[in-house]
PDB file of C-alpha atoms in Angstrom:
ATOM      1  CA  MET A   1       0.000   0.000   0.000  1.00  0.00           C
ATOM      2  CA  SER A   2       1.152   3.515  -0.774  1.00  0.00           C
ATOM      3  CA  VAL A   3      -0.157   6.794   0.653  1.00  0.00           C
ATOM      4  CA  SER A   4      -1.104   9.294  -2.051  1.00  0.00           C
ATOM      5  CA  VAL A   5      -0.428  12.845  -0.831  1.00  0.00           C
ATOM      6  CA  GLY A   6      -1.896  16.066  -2.203  1.00  0.00           C
ATOM      7  CA  VAL A   7      -0.198  19.373  -1.397  1.00  0.00           C
ATOM      8  CA  LEU A   8      -1.895  22.694  -0.656  1.00  0.00           C
ATOM      9  CA  GLY A   9       0.526  25.284  -1.981  1.00  0.00           C
ATOM     10  CA  VAL A  10       4.049  25.725  -3.275  1.00  0.00           C
ATOM     11  CA  ALA A  11       5.648  27.039  -0.085  1.00  0.00           C
ATOM     12  CA  ARG A  12       9.427  26.706   0.252  1.00  0.00           C
ATOM     13  CA  ILE A  13       9.035  24.085   2.968  1.00  0.00           C
ATOM     14  CA  VAL A  14       7.368  21.612   0.574  1.00  0.00           C
ATOM     15  CA  GLN A  15      10.629  20.497  -0.988  1.00  0.00           C
ATOM     16  CA  SER A  16      12.587  19.746   2.185  1.00  0.00           C
ATOM     17  CA  ALA A  17       9.675  18.599   4.362  1.00  0.00           C
ATOM     18  CA  LEU A  18       7.879  16.392   1.850  1.00  0.00           C
ATOM     19  CA  LEU A  19       9.359  15.938  -1.607  1.00  0.00           C
ATOM     20  CA  GLU A  20      12.912  15.050  -0.623  1.00  0.00           C
ATOM     21  CA  PRO A  21      12.022  12.515   2.089  1.00  0.00           C
ATOM     22  CA  ALA A  22       9.243  11.020  -0.084  1.00  0.00           C
ATOM     23  CA  ALA A  23      11.761  10.389  -2.869  1.00  0.00           C
ATOM     24  CA  ASP A  24      13.721   8.079  -0.544  1.00  0.00           C
ATOM     25  CA  LEU A  25      10.806   6.449   1.260  1.00  0.00           C
ATOM     26  CA  ASP A  26       8.685   3.556   0.059  1.00  0.00           C
ATOM     27  CA  GLY A  27       4.959   3.847   0.601  1.00  0.00           C
ATOM     28  CA  VAL A  28       4.517   7.601   0.046  1.00  0.00           C
ATOM     29  CA  GLU A  29       3.743   9.250  -3.288  1.00  0.00           C
ATOM     30  CA  VAL A  30       3.191  12.963  -3.832  1.00  0.00           C
ATOM     31  CA  THR A  31       0.587  12.822  -6.577  1.00  0.00           C
ATOM     32  CA  ALA A  32      -1.052  16.255  -6.789  1.00  0.00           C
ATOM     33  CA  ILE A  33      -0.489  19.902  -5.946  1.00  0.00           C
ATOM     34  CA  ALA A  34      -2.456  23.140  -6.157  1.00  0.00           C
ATOM     35  CA  ALA A  35      -1.595  26.788  -5.593  1.00  0.00           C
ATOM     36  CA  ARG A  36      -3.448  30.079  -5.322  1.00  0.00           C
ATOM     37  CA  GLU A  37      -2.219  30.745  -8.861  1.00  0.00           C
ATOM     38  CA  HIS A  38      -2.646  27.707 -11.078  1.00  0.00           C
ATOM     39  CA  GLY A  39       0.384  28.584 -13.184  1.00  0.00           C
ATOM     40  CA  ARG A  40       2.639  28.317 -10.157  1.00  0.00           C
ATOM     41  CA  ALA A  41       1.295  24.852  -9.381  1.00  0.00           C
ATOM     42  CA  VAL A  42       1.878  23.764 -12.979  1.00  0.00           C
ATOM     43  CA  ALA A  43       5.452  25.024 -12.936  1.00  0.00           C
ATOM     44  CA  PHE A  44       6.176  23.482  -9.538  1.00  0.00           C
ATOM     45  CA  ALA A  45       4.693  20.136 -10.565  1.00  0.00           C
ATOM     46  CA  ARG A  46       6.734  20.099 -13.745  1.00  0.00           C
ATOM     47  CA  GLU A  47       9.953  20.987 -11.912  1.00  0.00           C
ATOM     48  CA  HIS A  48       9.497  18.350  -9.222  1.00  0.00           C
ATOM     49  CA  GLY A  49       7.834  15.538 -11.162  1.00  0.00           C
ATOM     50  CA  ILE A  50       4.451  15.734  -9.448  1.00  0.00           C
ATOM     51  CA  PRO A  51       1.921  14.036 -11.773  1.00  0.00           C
ATOM     52  CA  ARG A  52      -1.003  16.469 -11.428  1.00  0.00           C
ATOM     53  CA  ALA A  53      -1.437  20.202 -10.849  1.00  0.00           C
ATOM     54  CA  LEU A  54      -5.032  20.849  -9.815  1.00  0.00           C
ATOM     55  CA  ARG A  55      -6.765  24.215  -9.956  1.00  0.00           C
ATOM     56  CA  SER A  56      -7.639  24.757  -6.305  1.00  0.00           C
ATOM     57  CA  TYR A  57      -7.054  23.532  -2.782  1.00  0.00           C
ATOM     58  CA  ASP A  58     -10.652  22.318  -2.730  1.00  0.00           C
ATOM     59  CA  GLU A  59      -9.944  20.075  -5.712  1.00  0.00           C
ATOM     60  CA  ILE A  60      -7.025  18.511  -3.842  1.00  0.00           C
ATOM     61  CA  VAL A  61      -9.096  17.920  -0.703  1.00  0.00           C
ATOM     62  CA  ASP A  62     -12.022  16.439  -2.629  1.00  0.00           C
ATOM     63  CA  ASP A  63      -9.967  14.312  -5.031  1.00  0.00           C
ATOM     64  CA  PRO A  64     -10.818  10.619  -4.483  1.00  0.00           C
ATOM     65  CA  ALA A  65      -7.297   9.635  -5.587  1.00  0.00           C
ATOM     66  CA  VAL A  66      -5.725  11.578  -2.705  1.00  0.00           C
ATOM     67  CA  ASP A  67      -5.382   9.736   0.617  1.00  0.00           C
ATOM     68  CA  ALA A  68      -3.709  12.456   2.651  1.00  0.00           C
ATOM     69  CA  VAL A  69      -3.310  16.216   2.502  1.00  0.00           C
ATOM     70  CA  TYR A  70      -0.164  18.160   3.389  1.00  0.00           C
ATOM     71  CA  VAL A  71      -0.950  21.670   4.674  1.00  0.00           C
ATOM     72  CA  PRO A  72       1.961  24.146   4.378  1.00  0.00           C
ATOM     73  CA  THR A  73      -0.242  27.267   4.122  1.00  0.00           C
ATOM     74  CA  PRO A  74       0.216  30.317   6.386  1.00  0.00           C
ATOM     75  CA  ALA A  75      -0.568  29.424   9.999  1.00  0.00           C
ATOM     76  CA  ALA A  76      -3.856  31.332  10.139  1.00  0.00           C
ATOM     77  CA  LEU A  77      -5.207  28.996   7.428  1.00  0.00           C
ATOM     78  CA  HIS A  78      -3.977  25.719   8.923  1.00  0.00           C
ATOM     79  CA  GLY A  79      -7.171  25.143  10.857  1.00  0.00           C
ATOM     80  CA  HIS A  80      -9.508  25.762   7.933  1.00  0.00           C
ATOM     81  CA  TRP A  81      -7.768  23.349   5.577  1.00  0.00           C
ATOM     82  CA  THR A  82      -7.201  20.711   8.234  1.00  0.00           C
ATOM     83  CA  ARG A  83     -10.908  20.838   9.038  1.00  0.00           C
ATOM     84  CA  ARG A  84     -11.806  20.601   5.345  1.00  0.00           C
ATOM     85  CA  ALA A  85      -9.516  17.636   4.828  1.00  0.00           C
ATOM     86  CA  ILE A  86     -10.935  15.757   7.808  1.00  0.00           C
ATOM     87  CA  ALA A  87     -14.476  16.392   6.539  1.00  0.00           C
ATOM     88  CA  ALA A  88     -13.437  14.944   3.174  1.00  0.00           C
ATOM     89  CA  GLY A  89     -12.055  11.815   4.835  1.00  0.00           C
ATOM     90  CA  LYS A  90      -8.382  12.617   4.291  1.00  0.00           C
ATOM     91  CA  HIS A  91      -5.463  12.056   6.614  1.00  0.00           C
ATOM     92  CA  VAL A  92      -3.624  15.297   7.397  1.00  0.00           C
ATOM     93  CA  LEU A  93      -0.022  16.328   7.856  1.00  0.00           C
ATOM     94  CA  CYS A  94      -0.259  19.979   8.911  1.00  0.00           C
ATOM     95  CA  GLU A  95       2.683  22.295   9.331  1.00  0.00           C
ATOM     96  CA  LYS A  96       3.405  23.887  12.681  1.00  0.00           C
ATOM     97  CA  PRO A  97       2.043  25.771  14.478  1.00  0.00           C
ATOM     98  CA  PHE A  98      -1.000  23.533  14.190  1.00  0.00           C
ATOM     99  CA  THR A  99      -3.622  26.299  14.243  1.00  0.00           C
ATOM    100  CA  ALA A 100      -3.949  30.026  14.878  1.00  0.00           C
ATOM    101  CA  ASN A 101      -4.797  29.505  18.551  1.00  0.00           C
ATOM    102  CA  ALA A 102      -5.708  26.920  21.156  1.00  0.00           C
ATOM    103  CA  GLU A 103      -9.471  27.325  20.828  1.00  0.00           C
ATOM    104  CA  GLU A 104      -9.275  26.400  17.156  1.00  0.00           C
ATOM    105  CA  ALA A 105      -6.937  23.501  17.947  1.00  0.00           C
ATOM    106  CA  GLU A 106      -9.341  22.113  20.542  1.00  0.00           C
ATOM    107  CA  ALA A 107     -12.213  22.118  18.038  1.00  0.00           C
ATOM    108  CA  ILE A 108     -10.097  20.316  15.453  1.00  0.00           C
ATOM    109  CA  THR A 109      -8.957  17.784  18.045  1.00  0.00           C
ATOM    110  CA  GLU A 110     -12.577  16.769  18.602  1.00  0.00           C
ATOM    111  CA  LEU A 111     -13.055  16.315  14.847  1.00  0.00           C
ATOM    112  CA  ALA A 112      -9.801  14.429  14.450  1.00  0.00           C
ATOM    113  CA  GLU A 113     -10.435  12.005  17.291  1.00  0.00           C
ATOM    114  CA  SER A 114     -13.942  11.202  16.136  1.00  0.00           C
ATOM    115  CA  SER A 115     -12.850  10.707  12.512  1.00  0.00           C
ATOM    116  CA  GLY A 116     -10.491   7.755  12.865  1.00  0.00           C
ATOM    117  CA  LEU A 117      -8.073   9.599  10.579  1.00  0.00           C
ATOM    118  CA  VAL A 118      -4.412  10.377  11.177  1.00  0.00           C
ATOM    119  CA  VAL A 119      -4.088  14.091  11.902  1.00  0.00           C
ATOM    120  CA  MET A 120      -0.453  14.937  12.589  1.00  0.00           C
ATOM    121  CA  GLU A 121       1.192  18.259  13.301  1.00  0.00           C
ATOM    122  CA  ALA A 122       4.360  18.358  11.198  1.00  0.00           C
ATOM    123  CA  PHE A 123       6.567  18.958  14.206  1.00  0.00           C
ATOM    124  CA  HIS A 124       9.461  17.168  12.569  1.00  0.00           C
ATOM    125  CA  SER A 125      12.024  17.720  15.357  1.00  0.00           C
ATOM    126  CA  ARG A 126      10.082  15.408  17.687  1.00  0.00           C
ATOM    127  CA  TYR A 127      10.776  12.434  15.417  1.00  0.00           C
ATOM    128  CA  HIS A 128      14.560  12.682  15.448  1.00  0.00           C
ATOM    129  CA  PRO A 129      16.434  10.298  17.807  1.00  0.00           C
ATOM    130  CA  MET A 130      18.117  13.287  19.469  1.00  0.00           C
ATOM    131  CA  TRP A 131      14.811  14.168  21.159  1.00  0.00           C
ATOM    132  CA  THR A 132      14.521  10.699  22.640  1.00  0.00           C
ATOM    133  CA  ARG A 133      18.122  10.931  23.809  1.00  0.00           C
ATOM    134  CA  MET A 134      17.554  14.321  25.489  1.00  0.00           C
ATOM    135  CA  SER A 135      14.462  13.047  27.253  1.00  0.00           C
ATOM    136  CA  ARG A 136      16.209   9.927  28.540  1.00  0.00           C
ATOM    137  CA  LEU A 137      19.099  11.953  29.912  1.00  0.00           C
ATOM    138  CA  ILE A 138      16.752  14.322  31.723  1.00  0.00           C
ATOM    139  CA  ASP A 139      14.725  11.425  33.139  1.00  0.00           C
ATOM    140  CA  SER A 140      17.810   9.439  34.169  1.00  0.00           C
ATOM    141  CA  GLY A 141      18.725  11.818  36.989  1.00  0.00           C
ATOM    142  CA  VAL A 142      22.285  12.256  35.744  1.00  0.00           C
ATOM    143  CA  LEU A 143      21.919  16.033  36.089  1.00  0.00           C
ATOM    144  CA  GLY A 144      20.807  15.772  39.694  1.00  0.00           C
ATOM    145  CA  ARG A 145      18.078  18.108  40.895  1.00  0.00           C
ATOM    146  CA  LEU A 146      16.939  20.052  37.860  1.00  0.00           C
ATOM    147  CA  GLY A 147      17.061  23.810  38.161  1.00  0.00           C
ATOM    148  CA  THR A 148      16.851  25.819  34.943  1.00  0.00           C
ATOM    149  CA  ALA A 149      16.202  25.195  31.266  1.00  0.00           C
ATOM    150  CA  ARG A 150      16.567  27.725  28.463  1.00  0.00           C
ATOM    151  CA  ALA A 151      15.587  27.071  24.844  1.00  0.00           C
ATOM    152  CA  GLU A 152      16.244  29.627  22.119  1.00  0.00           C
ATOM    153  CA  PHE A 153      15.548  29.944  18.415  1.00  0.00           C
ATOM    154  CA  THR A 154      16.779  33.094  16.678  1.00  0.00           C
ATOM    155  CA  VAL A 155      16.648  33.550  12.908  1.00  0.00           C
ATOM    156  CA  PRO A 156      16.673  37.108  11.519  1.00  0.00           C
ATOM    157  CA  HIS A 157      14.013  37.871   8.904  1.00  0.00           C
ATOM    158  CA  ALA A 158      14.559  41.405   7.652  1.00  0.00           C
ATOM    159  CA  ASP A 159      12.015  41.209   4.794  1.00  0.00           C
ATOM    160  CA  THR A 160       8.895  42.716   6.351  1.00  0.00           C
ATOM    161  CA  THR A 161       6.792  41.649   3.342  1.00  0.00           C
ATOM    162  CA  ASP A 162       7.285  38.008   4.400  1.00  0.00           C
ATOM    163  CA  ILE A 163       4.239  36.271   5.907  1.00  0.00           C
ATOM    164  CA  ARG A 164       6.149  36.038   9.186  1.00  0.00           C
ATOM    165  CA  TRP A 165       5.543  39.780   9.571  1.00  0.00           C
ATOM    166  CA  GLN A 166       1.816  39.610   8.815  1.00  0.00           C
ATOM    167  CA  PRO A 167      -0.265  39.069  11.959  1.00  0.00           C
ATOM    168  CA  ASP A 168      -3.424  38.312   9.945  1.00  0.00           C
ATOM    169  CA  LEU A 169      -1.641  35.292   8.476  1.00  0.00           C
ATOM    170  CA  GLY A 170      -0.428  34.054  11.837  1.00  0.00           C
ATOM    171  CA  GLY A 171       2.962  35.737  11.762  1.00  0.00           C
ATOM    172  CA  GLY A 172       5.282  36.521  14.623  1.00  0.00           C
ATOM    173  CA  ALA A 173       8.453  35.173  16.201  1.00  0.00           C
ATOM    174  CA  LEU A 174       6.525  33.060  18.691  1.00  0.00           C
ATOM    175  CA  MET A 175       4.400  31.354  16.045  1.00  0.00           C
ATOM    176  CA  ASP A 176       7.204  30.894  13.519  1.00  0.00           C
ATOM    177  CA  LEU A 177      10.150  30.128  15.795  1.00  0.00           C
ATOM    178  CA  GLY A 178       8.964  30.013  19.396  1.00  0.00           C
ATOM    179  CA  CYS A 179       6.776  26.985  18.815  1.00  0.00           C
ATOM    180  CA  TYR A 180      10.019  24.955  18.656  1.00  0.00           C
ATOM    181  CA  PRO A 181      11.461  25.813  22.090  1.00  0.00           C
ATOM    182  CA  VAL A 182       7.972  25.689  23.631  1.00  0.00           C
ATOM    183  CA  ARG A 183       7.476  22.181  22.271  1.00  0.00           C
ATOM    184  CA  LEU A 184      10.978  21.120  23.314  1.00  0.00           C
ATOM    185  CA  LEU A 185      10.587  22.223  26.941  1.00  0.00           C
ATOM    186  CA  ARG A 186       7.149  20.579  27.083  1.00  0.00           C
ATOM    187  CA  HIS A 187       8.700  17.386  25.736  1.00  0.00           C
ATOM    188  CA  LEU A 188      11.371  17.386  28.430  1.00  0.00           C
ATOM    189  CA  PHE A 189       9.536  18.723  31.480  1.00  0.00           C
ATOM    190  CA  GLY A 190       5.766  18.460  30.926  1.00  0.00           C
ATOM    191  CA  GLU A 191       3.127  21.150  31.019  1.00  0.00           C
ATOM    192  CA  PRO A 192       4.241  24.585  32.240  1.00  0.00           C
ATOM    193  CA  GLU A 193       2.696  27.613  33.822  1.00  0.00           C
ATOM    194  CA  VAL A 194       3.535  30.821  31.970  1.00  0.00           C
ATOM    195  CA  THR A 195       4.675  33.306  34.617  1.00  0.00           C
ATOM    196  CA  GLY A 196       5.762  36.187  32.403  1.00  0.00           C
ATOM    197  CA  ALA A 197       6.661  37.331  28.908  1.00  0.00           C
ATOM    198  CA  GLN A 198       8.447  40.248  27.251  1.00  0.00           C
ATOM    199  CA  ILE A 199       7.500  40.999  23.665  1.00  0.00           C
ATOM    200  CA  ARG A 200       9.045  43.476  21.255  1.00  0.00           C
ATOM    201  CA  ASP A 201       5.954  44.491  19.306  1.00  0.00           C
ATOM    202  CA  ILE A 202       6.299  45.936  15.811  1.00  0.00           C
ATOM    203  CA  ASP A 203       2.883  46.793  14.340  1.00  0.00           C
ATOM    204  CA  GLY A 204       1.168  43.964  16.172  1.00  0.00           C
ATOM    205  CA  VAL A 205       3.832  41.400  15.357  1.00  0.00           C
ATOM    206  CA  ASP A 206       6.194  40.041  17.979  1.00  0.00           C
ATOM    207  CA  ALA A 207       9.633  40.583  16.474  1.00  0.00           C
ATOM    208  CA  SER A 208      11.035  38.897  19.562  1.00  0.00           C
ATOM    209  CA  THR A 209       9.558  37.122  22.556  1.00  0.00           C
ATOM    210  CA  THR A 210      11.085  35.960  25.811  1.00  0.00           C
ATOM    211  CA  ALA A 211       8.864  33.996  28.167  1.00  0.00           C
ATOM    212  CA  GLN A 212       9.295  32.586  31.638  1.00  0.00           C
ATOM    213  CA  LEU A 213       7.787  29.191  32.448  1.00  0.00           C
ATOM    214  CA  THR A 214       7.548  27.102  35.595  1.00  0.00           C
ATOM    215  CA  PHE A 215       7.387  23.314  35.458  1.00  0.00           C
ATOM    216  CA  ALA A 216       6.473  20.671  38.018  1.00  0.00           C
ATOM    217  CA  GLY A 217       9.313  19.972  40.401  1.00  0.00           C
ATOM    218  CA  GLY A 218      10.410  23.588  40.412  1.00  0.00           C
ATOM    219  CA  VAL A 219      12.199  23.731  37.065  1.00  0.00           C
ATOM    220  CA  SER A 220      12.415  27.321  35.802  1.00  0.00           C
ATOM    221  CA  GLY A 221      12.199  27.573  32.044  1.00  0.00           C
ATOM    222  CA  GLU A 222      12.847  30.308  29.538  1.00  0.00           C
ATOM    223  CA  VAL A 223      11.814  30.439  25.897  1.00  0.00           C
ATOM    224  CA  VAL A 224      13.475  32.895  23.516  1.00  0.00           C
ATOM    225  CA  ALA A 225      12.311  33.517  19.944  1.00  0.00           C
ATOM    226  CA  ASP A 226      13.662  36.342  17.786  1.00  0.00           C
ATOM    227  CA  MET A 227      13.201  37.118  14.107  1.00  0.00           C
ATOM    228  CA  GLY A 228      14.224  40.772  14.236  1.00  0.00           C
ATOM    229  CA  PRO A 229      16.868  42.179  11.885  1.00  0.00           C
ATOM    230  CA  GLY A 230      20.430  41.272  12.797  1.00  0.00           C
ATOM    231  CA  ASP A 231      23.268  38.883  12.126  1.00  0.00           C
ATOM    232  CA  GLY A 232      22.747  36.423  14.937  1.00  0.00           C
ATOM    233  CA  HIS A 233      21.415  32.901  14.495  1.00  0.00           C
ATOM    234  CA  ALA A 234      20.885  30.670  17.509  1.00  0.00           C
ATOM    235  CA  ALA A 235      19.291  27.289  18.088  1.00  0.00           C
ATOM    236  CA  GLU A 236      20.192  26.089  21.563  1.00  0.00           C
ATOM    237  CA  LEU A 237      19.054  24.207  24.639  1.00  0.00           C
ATOM    238  CA  HIS A 238      20.724  24.692  28.037  1.00  0.00           C
ATOM    239  CA  VAL A 239      19.661  22.648  31.061  1.00  0.00           C
ATOM    240  CA  ARG A 240      21.340  23.037  34.453  1.00  0.00           C
ATOM    241  CA  GLY A 241      21.013  20.662  37.367  1.00  0.00           C
ATOM    242  CA  SER A 242      22.747  20.209  40.724  1.00  0.00           C
ATOM    243  CA  ALA A 243      25.039  17.533  39.272  1.00  0.00           C
ATOM    244  CA  GLY A 244      25.695  18.724  35.746  1.00  0.00           C
ATOM    245  CA  THR A 245      24.613  20.516  32.599  1.00  0.00           C
ATOM    246  CA  LEU A 246      23.192  19.561  29.253  1.00  0.00           C
ATOM    247  CA  HIS A 247      23.786  21.702  26.179  1.00  0.00           C
ATOM    248  CA  VAL A 248      22.324  20.876  22.787  1.00  0.00           C
ATOM    249  CA  ARG A 249      23.214  22.741  19.628  1.00  0.00           C
ATOM    250  CA  MET A 250      20.589  22.660  16.859  1.00  0.00           C
ATOM    251  CA  PRO A 251      17.969  20.686  18.800  1.00  0.00           C
ATOM    252  CA  TYR A 252      15.284  21.584  16.252  1.00  0.00           C
ATOM    253  CA  HIS A 253      17.250  20.378  13.214  1.00  0.00           C
ATOM    254  CA  PRO A 254      19.752  17.942  14.794  1.00  0.00           C
ATOM    255  CA  TYR A 255      20.899  16.603  11.426  1.00  0.00           C
ATOM    256  CA  LEU A 256      22.401  20.044  10.661  1.00  0.00           C
ATOM    257  CA  TYR A 257      25.513  20.088  12.873  1.00  0.00           C
ATOM    258  CA  GLY A 258      23.473  19.005  15.876  1.00  0.00           C
ATOM    259  CA  GLU A 259      25.545  18.270  18.958  1.00  0.00           C
ATOM    260  CA  LEU A 260      24.706  17.184  22.498  1.00  0.00           C
ATOM    261  CA  THR A 261      27.163  17.916  25.328  1.00  0.00           C
ATOM    262  CA  LEU A 262      26.645  16.395  28.779  1.00  0.00           C
ATOM    263  CA  THR A 263      28.919  17.714  31.529  1.00  0.00           C
ATOM    264  CA  THR A 264      29.039  16.032  34.946  1.00  0.00           C
ATOM    265  CA  GLU A 265      31.637  15.182  37.579  1.00  0.00           C
ATOM    266  CA  SER A 266      32.417  12.093  35.501  1.00  0.00           C
ATOM    267  CA  GLY A 267      33.557  14.247  32.608  1.00  0.00           C
ATOM    268  CA  VAL A 268      32.245  15.558  29.315  1.00  0.00           C
ATOM    269  CA  VAL A 269      30.341  13.431  26.819  1.00  0.00           C
ATOM    270  CA  VAL A 270      29.760  14.811  23.319  1.00  0.00           C
ATOM    271  CA  GLU A 271      27.357  13.182  20.858  1.00  0.00           C
ATOM    272  CA  GLN A 272      26.580  14.168  17.272  1.00  0.00           C
ATOM    273  CA  GLY A 273      23.103  14.246  15.757  1.00  0.00           C
ATOM    274  CA  ASP A 274      21.979  11.498  13.405  1.00  0.00           C
ATOM    275  CA  PRO A 275      22.526  12.849   9.848  1.00  0.00           C
ATOM    276  CA  ARG A 276      19.179  11.564   8.638  1.00  0.00           C
ATOM    277  CA  THR A 277      16.779  14.493   8.350  1.00  0.00           C
ATOM    278  CA  THR A 278      14.010  15.146  10.840  1.00  0.00           C
ATOM    279  CA  TYR A 279      11.609  15.336   7.899  1.00  0.00           C
ATOM    280  CA  SER A 280      12.524  11.818   6.809  1.00  0.00           C
ATOM    281  CA  PHE A 281      11.830  10.425  10.284  1.00  0.00           C
ATOM    282  CA  GLN A 282       8.562  12.365  10.367  1.00  0.00           C
ATOM    283  CA  LEU A 283       7.270  11.214   6.989  1.00  0.00           C
ATOM    284  CA  GLU A 284       8.105   7.619   7.838  1.00  0.00           C
ATOM    285  CA  ALA A 285       6.068   7.959  11.050  1.00  0.00           C
ATOM    286  CA  PHE A 286       3.175   9.532   9.148  1.00  0.00           C
ATOM    287  CA  ARG A 287       3.189   6.705   6.604  1.00  0.00           C
ATOM    288  CA  ASP A 288       3.264   4.077   9.342  1.00  0.00           C
ATOM    289  CA  ALA A 289       0.440   5.764  11.239  1.00  0.00           C
ATOM    290  CA  VAL A 290      -1.728   5.830   8.114  1.00  0.00           C
ATOM    291  CA  ILE A 291      -0.950   2.332   6.864  1.00  0.00           C
ATOM    292  CA  ASP A 292      -0.349   0.367  10.062  1.00  0.00           C
ATOM    293  CA  GLY A 293      -1.830   2.477  12.846  1.00  0.00           C
ATOM    294  CA  GLY A 294       1.613   3.401  14.136  1.00  0.00           C
ATOM    295  CA  PRO A 295       2.158   5.971  16.914  1.00  0.00           C
ATOM    296  CA  ASN A 296       1.392   9.633  16.341  1.00  0.00           C
ATOM    297  CA  PRO A 297       3.264  11.607  19.040  1.00  0.00           C
ATOM    298  CA  THR A 298       2.399  14.950  17.420  1.00  0.00           C
ATOM    299  CA  ASP A 299      -1.322  14.382  17.105  1.00  0.00           C
ATOM    300  CA  ALA A 300      -3.962  17.086  17.406  1.00  0.00           C
ATOM    301  CA  ARG A 301      -4.266  16.765  21.187  1.00  0.00           C
ATOM    302  CA  GLU A 302      -0.516  17.175  21.633  1.00  0.00           C
ATOM    303  CA  ALA A 303      -0.491  20.133  19.253  1.00  0.00           C
ATOM    304  CA  THR A 304      -3.327  21.746  21.213  1.00  0.00           C
ATOM    305  CA  ALA A 305      -1.250  21.656  24.391  1.00  0.00           C
ATOM    306  CA  THR A 306       1.500  23.607  22.644  1.00  0.00           C
ATOM    307  CA  MET A 307      -1.008  26.156  21.351  1.00  0.00           C
ATOM    308  CA  ARG A 308      -2.279  26.716  24.899  1.00  0.00           C
ATOM    309  CA  VAL A 309       1.220  27.708  25.983  1.00  0.00           C
ATOM    310  CA  ILE A 310       1.667  29.966  22.944  1.00  0.00           C
ATOM    311  CA  ASP A 311      -1.633  31.720  23.658  1.00  0.00           C
ATOM    312  CA  ALA A 312      -0.666  32.182  27.307  1.00  0.00           C
ATOM    313  CA  ILE A 313       2.675  33.713  26.323  1.00  0.00           C
ATOM    314  CA  TYR A 314       0.970  36.170  23.985  1.00  0.00           C
ATOM    315  CA  ARG A 315      -1.428  37.219  26.732  1.00  0.00           C
ATOM    316  CA  ALA A 316       1.368  37.538  29.294  1.00  0.00           C
ATOM    317  CA  GLY A 317       3.261  39.767  26.858  1.00  0.00           C
ATOM    318  CA  GLY A 318       0.307  42.019  26.134  1.00  0.00           C
ATOM    319  CA  LEU A 319      -0.766  40.686  22.737  1.00  0.00           C
ATOM    320  CA  ARG A 320      -3.823  38.671  21.769  1.00  0.00           C
ATOM    321  CA  PRO A 321      -3.511  35.146  20.410  1.00  0.00           C
ATOM    322  CA  ARG A 322      -3.681  34.926  16.639  1.00  0.00           C
ATOM    323  CA  THR A 323      -7.025  34.710  14.835  1.00  0.00           C
ATOM    324  CA  PRO A 324      -7.975  32.022  12.274  1.00  0.00           C
ATOM    325  CA  LEU A 325      -8.648  32.954   8.672  1.00  0.00           C
ATOM    326  CA  VAL A 326     -11.295  31.530   6.370  1.00  0.00           C
ATOM    327  CA  PRO A 327     -10.361  31.883   2.683  1.00  0.00           C
TER     328      PRO A 327
END
């Protein structure tokens, strides 16, 4: 059996997140694509060997030859197209963040769980072995009593015409970048309480966000997301305990120079990230969930929990959560 995937849009992420891993993975075929402008879909399909370029997203969702829909649209539209795909009986792989806000995510969770379909947030980092390794180290007690954890993702985006700078489309540093460190700290320490947030607001868009979180057991967490103009790039995790520290470089894309450093009284242990891409691990998991009922650790319920934290950070920083769009 092979899963036939239809794609909603020609976003840059489509190639690395779907086309490249699908080319090396049995059981997944990208068979159709649509775009807001049909000519772009035709050109993209021709360039990448996709058999069919359909005229609209609705045609993709309603096509009986499509088993699953990949949703790489702007974040404010994720909920609409995920809902449409579920209603049409399609499995869904939806880019992160899962929806515009937690309320929308909760509604989609109800639909997803009653449908029997696989609805997966495309939180690719979660599927890489480095995340399992980090979790096992934290749980092992090797760091002693856990004290602080700081996760950062900084990528400058100077082009203010980019969708990241458009609040109506779900833009903002927290939505685009901050969802990664939020999800990582949740993965390692459980559900947090948001105790504060500082947001640099530019025309209703958070150019940068720093948030303080408290986890069970007294762990103090900090999330940093920054897309403001500048030269600095950072993707880091720092965890400090009474008996040691854990530092991870590139925890969100461990295959790109990812490195884990554990420092304790016993010495320093350095481990490199598996070179296989996070997207490859993710697509394999999606295929297995669809075909064999395999595990779905980034399902709609899990994605909703992340959106609750994102909403709480926005409120703590003086901004409203993002609003869904209906095309």
